mmCIF file of C-alpha atoms in Angstrom:
data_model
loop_
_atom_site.group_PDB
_atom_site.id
_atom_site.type_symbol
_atom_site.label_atom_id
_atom_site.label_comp_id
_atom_site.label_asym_id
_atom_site.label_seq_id
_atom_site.Cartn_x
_atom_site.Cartn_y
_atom_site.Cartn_z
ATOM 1 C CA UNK G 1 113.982 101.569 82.632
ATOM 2 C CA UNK G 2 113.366 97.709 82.909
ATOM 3 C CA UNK G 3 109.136 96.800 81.387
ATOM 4 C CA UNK G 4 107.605 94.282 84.018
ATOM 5 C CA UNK G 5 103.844 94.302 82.884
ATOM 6 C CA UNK G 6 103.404 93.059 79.763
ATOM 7 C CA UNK G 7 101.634 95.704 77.207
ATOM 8 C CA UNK G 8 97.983 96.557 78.999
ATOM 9 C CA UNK G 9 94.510 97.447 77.473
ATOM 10 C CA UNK G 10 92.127 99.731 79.070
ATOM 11 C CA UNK G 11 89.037 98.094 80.485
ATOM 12 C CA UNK G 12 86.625 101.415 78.743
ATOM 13 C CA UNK G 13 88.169 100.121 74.887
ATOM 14 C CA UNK G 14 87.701 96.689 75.873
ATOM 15 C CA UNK G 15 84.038 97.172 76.723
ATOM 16 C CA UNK G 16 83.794 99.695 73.308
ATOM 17 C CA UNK G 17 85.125 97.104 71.383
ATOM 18 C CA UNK G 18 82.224 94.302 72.054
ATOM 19 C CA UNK G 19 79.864 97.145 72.606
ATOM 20 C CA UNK G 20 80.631 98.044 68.672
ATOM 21 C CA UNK G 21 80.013 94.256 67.895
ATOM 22 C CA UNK G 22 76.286 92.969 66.993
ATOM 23 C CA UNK G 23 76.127 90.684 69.793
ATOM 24 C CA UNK G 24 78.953 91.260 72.262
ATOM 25 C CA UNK G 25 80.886 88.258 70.688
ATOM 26 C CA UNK G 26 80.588 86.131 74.102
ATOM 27 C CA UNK G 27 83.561 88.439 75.424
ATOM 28 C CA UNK G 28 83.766 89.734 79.162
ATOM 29 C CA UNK G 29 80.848 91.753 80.331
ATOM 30 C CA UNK G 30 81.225 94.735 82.031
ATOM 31 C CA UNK G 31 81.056 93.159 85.699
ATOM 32 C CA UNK G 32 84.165 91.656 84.912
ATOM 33 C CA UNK G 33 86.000 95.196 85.792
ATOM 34 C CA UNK G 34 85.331 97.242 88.504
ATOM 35 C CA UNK G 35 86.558 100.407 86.276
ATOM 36 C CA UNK G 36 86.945 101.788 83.250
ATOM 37 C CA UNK G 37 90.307 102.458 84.081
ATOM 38 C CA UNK G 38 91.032 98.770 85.484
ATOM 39 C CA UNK G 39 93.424 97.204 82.717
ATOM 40 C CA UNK G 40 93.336 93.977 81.033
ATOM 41 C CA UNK G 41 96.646 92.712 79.951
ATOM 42 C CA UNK G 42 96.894 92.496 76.060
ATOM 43 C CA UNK G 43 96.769 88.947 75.659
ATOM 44 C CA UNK G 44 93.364 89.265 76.877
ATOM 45 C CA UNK G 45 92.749 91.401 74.089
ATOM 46 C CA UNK G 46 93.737 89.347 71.789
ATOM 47 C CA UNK G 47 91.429 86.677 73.248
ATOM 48 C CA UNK G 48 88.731 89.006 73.063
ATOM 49 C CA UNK G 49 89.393 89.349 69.429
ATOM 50 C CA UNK G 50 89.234 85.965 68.579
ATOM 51 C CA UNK G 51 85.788 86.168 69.681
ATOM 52 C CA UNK G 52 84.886 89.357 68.055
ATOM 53 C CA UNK G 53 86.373 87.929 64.395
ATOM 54 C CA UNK G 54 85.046 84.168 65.105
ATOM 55 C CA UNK G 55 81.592 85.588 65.680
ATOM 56 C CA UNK G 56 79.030 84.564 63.348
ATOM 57 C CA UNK G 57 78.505 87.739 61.581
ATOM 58 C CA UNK G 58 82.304 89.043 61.704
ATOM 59 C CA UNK G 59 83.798 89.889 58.152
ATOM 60 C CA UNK G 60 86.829 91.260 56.595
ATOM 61 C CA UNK G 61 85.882 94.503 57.691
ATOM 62 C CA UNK G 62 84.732 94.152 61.426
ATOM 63 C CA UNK G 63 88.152 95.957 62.809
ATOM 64 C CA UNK G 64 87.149 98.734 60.289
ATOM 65 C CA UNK G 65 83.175 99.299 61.683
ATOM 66 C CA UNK G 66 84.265 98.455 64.903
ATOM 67 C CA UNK G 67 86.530 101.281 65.117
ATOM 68 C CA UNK G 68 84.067 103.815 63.439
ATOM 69 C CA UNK G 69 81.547 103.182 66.333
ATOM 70 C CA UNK G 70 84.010 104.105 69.169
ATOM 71 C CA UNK G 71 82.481 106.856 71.322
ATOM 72 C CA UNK G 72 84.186 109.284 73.410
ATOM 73 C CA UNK G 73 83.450 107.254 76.645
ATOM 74 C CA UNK G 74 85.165 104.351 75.145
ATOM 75 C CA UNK G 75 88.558 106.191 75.211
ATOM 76 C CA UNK G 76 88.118 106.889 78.581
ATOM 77 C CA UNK G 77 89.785 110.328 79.552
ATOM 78 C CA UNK G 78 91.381 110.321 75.901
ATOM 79 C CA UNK G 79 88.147 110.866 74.162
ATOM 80 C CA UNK G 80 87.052 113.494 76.712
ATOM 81 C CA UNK G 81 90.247 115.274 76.199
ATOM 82 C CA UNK G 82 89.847 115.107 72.557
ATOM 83 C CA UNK G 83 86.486 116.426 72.708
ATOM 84 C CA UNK G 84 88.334 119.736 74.520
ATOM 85 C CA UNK G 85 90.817 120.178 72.263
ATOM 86 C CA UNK G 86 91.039 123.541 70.562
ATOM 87 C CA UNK G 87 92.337 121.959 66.811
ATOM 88 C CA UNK G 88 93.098 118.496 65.489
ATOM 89 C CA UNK G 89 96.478 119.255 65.469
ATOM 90 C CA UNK G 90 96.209 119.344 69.392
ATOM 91 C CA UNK G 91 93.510 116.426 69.197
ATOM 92 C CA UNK G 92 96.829 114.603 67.546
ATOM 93 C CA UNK G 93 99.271 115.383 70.058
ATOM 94 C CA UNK G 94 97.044 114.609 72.868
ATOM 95 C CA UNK G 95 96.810 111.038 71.169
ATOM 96 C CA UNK G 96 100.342 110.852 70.613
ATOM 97 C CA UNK G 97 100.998 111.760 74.692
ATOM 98 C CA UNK G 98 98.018 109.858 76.047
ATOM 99 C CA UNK G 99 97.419 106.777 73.962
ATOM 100 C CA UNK G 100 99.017 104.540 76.473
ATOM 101 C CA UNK G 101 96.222 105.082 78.635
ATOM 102 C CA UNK G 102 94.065 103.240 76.020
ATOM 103 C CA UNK G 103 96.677 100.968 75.035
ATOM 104 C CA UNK G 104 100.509 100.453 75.462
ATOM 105 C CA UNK G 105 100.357 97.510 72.447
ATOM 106 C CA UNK G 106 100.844 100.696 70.076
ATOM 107 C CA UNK G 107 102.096 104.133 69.740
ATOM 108 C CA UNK G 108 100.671 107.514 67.823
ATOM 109 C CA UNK G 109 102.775 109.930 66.734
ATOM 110 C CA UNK G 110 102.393 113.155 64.444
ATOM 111 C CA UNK G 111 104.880 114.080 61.422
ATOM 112 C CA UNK G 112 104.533 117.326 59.639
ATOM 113 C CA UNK G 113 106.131 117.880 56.583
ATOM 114 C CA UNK G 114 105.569 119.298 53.027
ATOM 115 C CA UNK G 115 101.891 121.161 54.311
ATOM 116 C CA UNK G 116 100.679 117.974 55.390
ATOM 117 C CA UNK G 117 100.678 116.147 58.807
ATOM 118 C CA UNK G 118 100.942 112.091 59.043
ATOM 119 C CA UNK G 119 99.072 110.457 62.612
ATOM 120 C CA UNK G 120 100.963 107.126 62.281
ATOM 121 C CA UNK G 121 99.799 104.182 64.088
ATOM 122 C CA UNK G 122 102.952 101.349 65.132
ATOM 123 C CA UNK G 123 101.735 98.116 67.159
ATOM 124 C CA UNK G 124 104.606 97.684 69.588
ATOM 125 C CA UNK G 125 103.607 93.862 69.657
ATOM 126 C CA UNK G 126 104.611 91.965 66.954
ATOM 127 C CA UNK G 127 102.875 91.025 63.888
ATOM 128 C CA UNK G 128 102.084 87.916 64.967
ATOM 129 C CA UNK G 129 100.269 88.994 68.034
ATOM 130 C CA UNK G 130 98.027 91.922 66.407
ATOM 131 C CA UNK G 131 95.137 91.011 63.864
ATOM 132 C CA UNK G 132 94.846 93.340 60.874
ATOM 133 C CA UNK G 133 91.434 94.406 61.908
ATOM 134 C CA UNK G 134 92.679 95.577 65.254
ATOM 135 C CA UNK G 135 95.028 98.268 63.370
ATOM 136 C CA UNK G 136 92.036 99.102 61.189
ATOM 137 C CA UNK G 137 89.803 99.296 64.622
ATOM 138 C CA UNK G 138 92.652 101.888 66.000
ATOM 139 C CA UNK G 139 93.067 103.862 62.454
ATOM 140 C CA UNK G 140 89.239 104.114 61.976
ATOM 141 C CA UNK G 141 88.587 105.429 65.406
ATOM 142 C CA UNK G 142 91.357 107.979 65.021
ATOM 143 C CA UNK G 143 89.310 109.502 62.057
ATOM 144 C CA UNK G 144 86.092 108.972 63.885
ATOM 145 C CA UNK G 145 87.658 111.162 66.856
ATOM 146 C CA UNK G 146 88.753 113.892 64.323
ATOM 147 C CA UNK G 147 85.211 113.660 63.027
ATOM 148 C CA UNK G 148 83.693 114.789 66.835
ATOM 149 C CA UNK G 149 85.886 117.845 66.049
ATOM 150 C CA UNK G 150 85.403 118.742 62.556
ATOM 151 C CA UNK G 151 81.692 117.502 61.787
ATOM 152 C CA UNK G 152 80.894 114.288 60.626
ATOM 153 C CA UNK G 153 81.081 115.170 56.575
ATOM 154 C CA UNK G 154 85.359 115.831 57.380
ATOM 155 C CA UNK G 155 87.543 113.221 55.735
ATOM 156 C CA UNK G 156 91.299 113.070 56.119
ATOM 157 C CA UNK G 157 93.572 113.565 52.498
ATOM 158 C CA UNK G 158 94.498 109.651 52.568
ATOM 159 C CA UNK G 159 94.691 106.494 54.706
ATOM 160 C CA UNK G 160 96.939 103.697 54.366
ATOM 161 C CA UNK G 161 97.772 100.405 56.267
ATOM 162 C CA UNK G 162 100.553 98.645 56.401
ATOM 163 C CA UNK G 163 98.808 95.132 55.520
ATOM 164 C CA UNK G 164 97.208 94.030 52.802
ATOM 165 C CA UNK G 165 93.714 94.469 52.041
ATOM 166 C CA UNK G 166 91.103 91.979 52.411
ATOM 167 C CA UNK G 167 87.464 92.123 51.077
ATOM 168 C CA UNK G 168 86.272 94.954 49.100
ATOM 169 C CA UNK G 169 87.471 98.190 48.513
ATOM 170 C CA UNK G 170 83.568 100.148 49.058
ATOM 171 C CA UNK G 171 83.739 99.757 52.684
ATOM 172 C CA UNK G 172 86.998 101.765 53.603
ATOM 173 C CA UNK G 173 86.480 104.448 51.056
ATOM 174 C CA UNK G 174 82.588 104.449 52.559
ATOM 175 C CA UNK G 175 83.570 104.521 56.550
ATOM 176 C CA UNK G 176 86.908 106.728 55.881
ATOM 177 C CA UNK G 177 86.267 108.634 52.863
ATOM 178 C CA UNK G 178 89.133 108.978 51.013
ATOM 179 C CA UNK G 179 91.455 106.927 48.854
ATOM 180 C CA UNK G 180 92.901 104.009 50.860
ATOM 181 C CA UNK G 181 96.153 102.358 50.477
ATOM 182 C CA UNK G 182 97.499 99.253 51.294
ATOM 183 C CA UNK G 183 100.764 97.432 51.952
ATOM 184 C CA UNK G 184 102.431 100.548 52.764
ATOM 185 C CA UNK G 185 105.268 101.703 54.899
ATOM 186 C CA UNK G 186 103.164 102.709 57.763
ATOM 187 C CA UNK G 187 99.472 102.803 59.065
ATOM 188 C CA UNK G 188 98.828 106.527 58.365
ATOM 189 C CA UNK G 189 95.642 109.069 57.833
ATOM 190 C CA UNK G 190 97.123 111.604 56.367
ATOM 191 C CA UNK G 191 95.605 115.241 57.014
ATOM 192 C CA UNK G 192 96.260 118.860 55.228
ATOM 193 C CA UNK G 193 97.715 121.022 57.502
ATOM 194 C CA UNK G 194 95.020 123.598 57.338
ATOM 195 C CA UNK G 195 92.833 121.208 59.147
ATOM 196 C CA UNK G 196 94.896 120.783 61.389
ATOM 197 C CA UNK G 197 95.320 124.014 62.388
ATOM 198 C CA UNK G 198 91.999 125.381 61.822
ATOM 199 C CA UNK G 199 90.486 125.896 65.354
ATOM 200 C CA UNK G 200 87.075 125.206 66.500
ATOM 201 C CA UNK G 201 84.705 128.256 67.300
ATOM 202 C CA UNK G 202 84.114 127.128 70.980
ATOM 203 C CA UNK G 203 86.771 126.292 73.216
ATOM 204 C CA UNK G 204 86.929 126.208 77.100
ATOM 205 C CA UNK G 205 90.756 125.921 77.739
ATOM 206 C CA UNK G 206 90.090 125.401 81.749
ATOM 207 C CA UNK G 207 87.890 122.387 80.371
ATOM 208 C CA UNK G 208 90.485 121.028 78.412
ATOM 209 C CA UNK G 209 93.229 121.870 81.252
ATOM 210 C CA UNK G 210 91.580 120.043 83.760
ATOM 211 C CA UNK G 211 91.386 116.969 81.959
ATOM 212 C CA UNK G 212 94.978 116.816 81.016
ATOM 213 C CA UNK G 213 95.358 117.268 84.413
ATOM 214 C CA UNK G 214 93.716 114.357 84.844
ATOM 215 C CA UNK G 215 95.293 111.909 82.043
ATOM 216 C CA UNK G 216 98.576 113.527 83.412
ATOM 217 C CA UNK G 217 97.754 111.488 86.955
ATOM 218 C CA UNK G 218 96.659 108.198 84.923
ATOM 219 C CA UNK G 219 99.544 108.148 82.521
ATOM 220 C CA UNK G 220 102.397 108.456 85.065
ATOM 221 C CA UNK G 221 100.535 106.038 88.010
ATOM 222 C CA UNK G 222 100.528 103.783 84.581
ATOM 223 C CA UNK G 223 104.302 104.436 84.230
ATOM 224 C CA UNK G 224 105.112 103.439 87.643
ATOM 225 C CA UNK G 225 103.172 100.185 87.589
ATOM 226 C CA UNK G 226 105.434 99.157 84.276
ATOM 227 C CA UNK G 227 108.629 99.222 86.353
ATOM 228 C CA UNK G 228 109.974 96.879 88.810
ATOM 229 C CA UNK G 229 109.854 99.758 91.452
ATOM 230 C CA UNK G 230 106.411 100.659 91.118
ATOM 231 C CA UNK G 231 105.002 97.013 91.131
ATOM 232 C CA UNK G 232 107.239 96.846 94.158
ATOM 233 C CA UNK G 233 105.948 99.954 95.568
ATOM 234 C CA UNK G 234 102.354 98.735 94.886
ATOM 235 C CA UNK G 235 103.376 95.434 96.872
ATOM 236 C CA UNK G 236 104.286 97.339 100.077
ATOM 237 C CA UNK G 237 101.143 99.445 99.787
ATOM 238 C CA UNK G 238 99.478 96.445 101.874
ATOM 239 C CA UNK G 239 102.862 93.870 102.940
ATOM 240 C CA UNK G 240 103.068 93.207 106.195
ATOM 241 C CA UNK G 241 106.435 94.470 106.913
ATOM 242 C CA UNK G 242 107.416 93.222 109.844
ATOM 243 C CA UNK G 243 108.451 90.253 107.520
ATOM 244 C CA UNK G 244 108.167 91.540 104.479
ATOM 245 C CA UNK G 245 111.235 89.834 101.752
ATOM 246 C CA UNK G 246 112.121 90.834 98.203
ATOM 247 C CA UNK G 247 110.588 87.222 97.463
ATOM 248 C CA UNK G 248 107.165 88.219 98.245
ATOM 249 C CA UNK G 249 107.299 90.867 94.819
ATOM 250 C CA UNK G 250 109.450 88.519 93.102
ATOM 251 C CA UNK G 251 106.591 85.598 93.278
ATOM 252 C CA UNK G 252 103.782 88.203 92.491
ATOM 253 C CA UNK G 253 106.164 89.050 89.472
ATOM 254 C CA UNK G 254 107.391 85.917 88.194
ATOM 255 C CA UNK G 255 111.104 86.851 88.886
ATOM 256 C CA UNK G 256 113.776 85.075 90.967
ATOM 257 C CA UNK G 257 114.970 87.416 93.158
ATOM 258 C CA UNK G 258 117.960 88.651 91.897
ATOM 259 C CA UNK G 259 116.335 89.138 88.554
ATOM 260 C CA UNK G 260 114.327 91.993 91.021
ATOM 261 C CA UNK G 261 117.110 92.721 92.144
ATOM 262 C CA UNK G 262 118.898 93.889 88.861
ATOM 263 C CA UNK G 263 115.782 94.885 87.443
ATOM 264 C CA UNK G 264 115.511 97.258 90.230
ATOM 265 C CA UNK G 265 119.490 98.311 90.843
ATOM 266 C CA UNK G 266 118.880 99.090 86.328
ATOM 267 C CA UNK G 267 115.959 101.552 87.943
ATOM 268 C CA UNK G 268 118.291 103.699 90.144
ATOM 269 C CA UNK G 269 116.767 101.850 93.160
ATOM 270 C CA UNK G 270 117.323 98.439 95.109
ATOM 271 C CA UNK G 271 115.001 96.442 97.657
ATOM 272 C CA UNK G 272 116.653 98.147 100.688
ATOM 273 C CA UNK G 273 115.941 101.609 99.766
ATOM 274 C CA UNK G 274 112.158 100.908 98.860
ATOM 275 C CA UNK G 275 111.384 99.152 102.140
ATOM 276 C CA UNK G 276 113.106 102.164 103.979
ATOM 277 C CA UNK G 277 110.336 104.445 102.146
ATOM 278 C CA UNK G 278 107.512 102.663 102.454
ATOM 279 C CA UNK G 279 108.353 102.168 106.270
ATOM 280 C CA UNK G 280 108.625 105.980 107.029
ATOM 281 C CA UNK G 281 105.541 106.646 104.611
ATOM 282 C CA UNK G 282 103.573 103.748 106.991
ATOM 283 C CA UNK G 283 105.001 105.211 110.297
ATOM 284 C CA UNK G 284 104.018 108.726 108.899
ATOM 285 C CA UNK G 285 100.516 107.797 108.460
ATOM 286 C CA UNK G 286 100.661 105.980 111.712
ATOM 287 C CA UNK G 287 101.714 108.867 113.463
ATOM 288 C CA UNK G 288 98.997 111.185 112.269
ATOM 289 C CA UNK G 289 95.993 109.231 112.132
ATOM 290 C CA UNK G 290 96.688 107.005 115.012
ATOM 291 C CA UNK G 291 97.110 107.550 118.979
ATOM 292 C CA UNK G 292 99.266 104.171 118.922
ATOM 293 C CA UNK G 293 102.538 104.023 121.409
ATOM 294 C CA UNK G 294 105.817 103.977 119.682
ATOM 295 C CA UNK G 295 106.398 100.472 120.628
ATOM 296 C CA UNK G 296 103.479 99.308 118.895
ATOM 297 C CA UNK G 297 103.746 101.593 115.849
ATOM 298 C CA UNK G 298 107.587 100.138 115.877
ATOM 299 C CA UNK G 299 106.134 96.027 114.631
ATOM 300 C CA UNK G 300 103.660 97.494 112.160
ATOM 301 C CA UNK G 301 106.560 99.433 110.311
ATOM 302 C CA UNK G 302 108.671 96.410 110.310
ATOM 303 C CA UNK G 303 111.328 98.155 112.905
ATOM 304 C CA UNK G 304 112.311 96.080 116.305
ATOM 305 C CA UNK G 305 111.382 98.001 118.735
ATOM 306 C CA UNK G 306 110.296 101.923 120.071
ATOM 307 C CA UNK G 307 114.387 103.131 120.380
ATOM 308 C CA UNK G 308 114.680 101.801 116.507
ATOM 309 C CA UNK G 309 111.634 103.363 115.710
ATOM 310 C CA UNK G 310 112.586 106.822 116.980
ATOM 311 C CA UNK G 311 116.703 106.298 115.766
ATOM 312 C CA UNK G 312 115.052 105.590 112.039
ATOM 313 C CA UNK G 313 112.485 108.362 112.125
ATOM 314 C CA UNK G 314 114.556 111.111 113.166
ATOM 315 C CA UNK G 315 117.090 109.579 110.414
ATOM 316 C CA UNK G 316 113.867 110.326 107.780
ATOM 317 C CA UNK G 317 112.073 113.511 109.192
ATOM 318 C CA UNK G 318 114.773 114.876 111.187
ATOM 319 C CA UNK G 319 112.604 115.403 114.246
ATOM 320 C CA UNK G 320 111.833 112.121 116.561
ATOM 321 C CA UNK G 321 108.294 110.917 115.833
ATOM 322 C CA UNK G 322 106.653 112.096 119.397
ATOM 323 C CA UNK G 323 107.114 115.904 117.426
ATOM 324 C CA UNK G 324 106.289 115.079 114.235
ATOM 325 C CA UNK G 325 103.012 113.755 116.182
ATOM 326 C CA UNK G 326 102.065 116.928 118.065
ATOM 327 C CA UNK G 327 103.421 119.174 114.833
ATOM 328 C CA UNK G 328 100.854 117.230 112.398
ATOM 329 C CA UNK G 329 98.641 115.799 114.442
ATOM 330 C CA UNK G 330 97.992 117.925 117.389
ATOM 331 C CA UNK G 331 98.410 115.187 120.144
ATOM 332 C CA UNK G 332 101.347 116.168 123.153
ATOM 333 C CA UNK G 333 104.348 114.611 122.508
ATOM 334 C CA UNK G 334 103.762 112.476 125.381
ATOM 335 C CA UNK G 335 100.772 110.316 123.827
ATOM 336 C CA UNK G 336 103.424 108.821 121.654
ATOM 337 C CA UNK G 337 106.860 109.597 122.379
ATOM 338 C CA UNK G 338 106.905 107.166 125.615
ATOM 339 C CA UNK G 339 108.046 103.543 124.629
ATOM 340 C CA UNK G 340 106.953 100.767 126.570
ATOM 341 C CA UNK G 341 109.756 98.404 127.340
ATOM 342 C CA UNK G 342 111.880 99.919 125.260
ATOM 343 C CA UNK G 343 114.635 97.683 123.795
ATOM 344 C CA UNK G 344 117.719 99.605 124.575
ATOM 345 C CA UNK G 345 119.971 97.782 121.716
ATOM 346 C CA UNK G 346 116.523 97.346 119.031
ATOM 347 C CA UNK G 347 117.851 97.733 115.789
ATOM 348 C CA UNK G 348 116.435 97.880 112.359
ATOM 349 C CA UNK G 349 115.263 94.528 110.944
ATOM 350 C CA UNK G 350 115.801 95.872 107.455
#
């Protein structure tokens, strides 16, 4: 699968992040997204960052208190979903599914071995392009989130971060509480498996199923904007396609066209067969919310003419549109099915 969007931040951490600072650090305010689930792309991030650590007050350990302020709401559905889980160990696994939907610069996963269980933390930018206190803003919000489950007074077994450390040692054995390593193999909080496991006293599984249901929507409409299909797809949404040409998506994308073009034939897909769809999903809507005439339907889907129309929609619904009309829509067959000047040779313009 061919990665068009560059790694994106959700706008809810963003805001969490300066809201966690003393004084906002001069970064975006929250008019400057719609949503918390509008994204930011991560060199944005990184820009907000520079504010955060060039602030006046900002220290080695910023990323560290930063990241022990989160709240739930600043995960967006993540931290609600955490708050639902029935054990950390799901808690973990819940992170490891659905951290994308915070942020796809990094990835969670869970190891269990030897009693123990490992939440490891990778940046999937490279070290260049992540500060240290960002990991230590990710890490110490990951403990902070197993702390809304377990009680504040829980501490993991051990932390450790793949940097080295900078500034004292009190502070991460204060906000963490437990012995801290540094230049390791891996960012890692370390947790005993009976913690893990243990599970809480109150649990509402149709609570917690509902919001997976939920992150389950977010995470895969965030899949299909990372591929050149689904930015494509996105594109036709609102093209005009009577003239709609791979170059339109290609400029939005910053690709020549037959970069799309490979990118999407890599997909399982090519230009043709997308504009096919998202004609027959426009005539489909068309048909059923509309009392439009064939031939005027026919422009609007990018097709030449009312015999086209028909030829292509029969082709996609097998029925002719006039009783897909009157089967979905309740209109007769004739409000739609009779062309005006019909082009007896139109043909598809695809």
């Amino acid at each position: 699968m061919s990665t068009i969007e560059p790694p994106s931040v959700t706008a809810s951490y963003a805001l969490a992040v300066l809201s966690a600072t003393e004084d906002g650090a001069g970064g975006p305010s929250s008019g400057s997204w719609a949503l918390p689930t509008d994204r930011l792309q991560y060199g944005e991030m990184r820009a907000m960052w520079d504010a955060v650590l060039d602030a006046r007050d900002a220290g080695p350990h910023t990323g560290l208190l930063v990241g022990d302020r989160i709240r739930p709401e600043g995960l967006h559905i993540l931290g609600h979903l955490v708050l639902t889980c029935a054990s950390l160990a799901d808690a973990a696994r819940a992170a490891e599914r659905y951290h994308p939907l915070v942020s796809q610069a990094g990835t969670v996963t869970l190891h269990r071995r030897d009693g123990v269980g490992r939440i490891c933390y990778r940046p999937t930018v490279g070290p260049a392009a992540m500060y240290p206190q960002q990991v230590e803003a990710v890490v110490s919000s990951m403990v902070r989130a197993a702390r809304w489950l377990a009680g504040d007074d829980w501490a993991p077994l051990a932390v450790s971060f793949v940097h080295p450390r900078a500034g004292s040692a009190e502070p991460y054995a204060r906000v963490l509480g437990c012995p801290v390593t540094f230049d390791a193999p891996e960012n890692a909080i370390t947790v005993a498996d009976e913690d893990l496991d243990r599970r809480r006293p109150l649990y509402d599984p149709t609570l917690n199923a509902l919001h997976r249901a939920y992150a389950d929507r977010l995470l895969h409409q965030l899949s299909a904007a990372s591929t050149a299909a689904g930015r494509v797809r996105q594109w036709l949404e609102h093209a005009a396609l009577e003239d709609a040409g791979p170059e339109g998506p290609a400029k939005e994308l910053n690709l020549s066209v037959r970069t799309l073009r490979r990118a999407l034939q890599a997909e399982g897909t090519s230009w043709r067969a997308l504009l096919d769809s998202a004609r027959h999903g426009r005539a489909r809507r068309l048909l059923e919310t509309t009392d439009l005439p064939l031939d005027r339907i026919a422009p609007l889907v990018g097709l030449s003419g009312a015999t086209a129309l028909v030829r292509a929609f029969t082709r996609w619904e097998g029925m002719p549109p006039g009783a897909f009309r009157s089967r979905h829509s309740g209109h007769s067959q004739d409000s739609g099915e009779r062309p005006a000047s019909p082009a007896p040779d139109a043909a598809d313009s695809g």
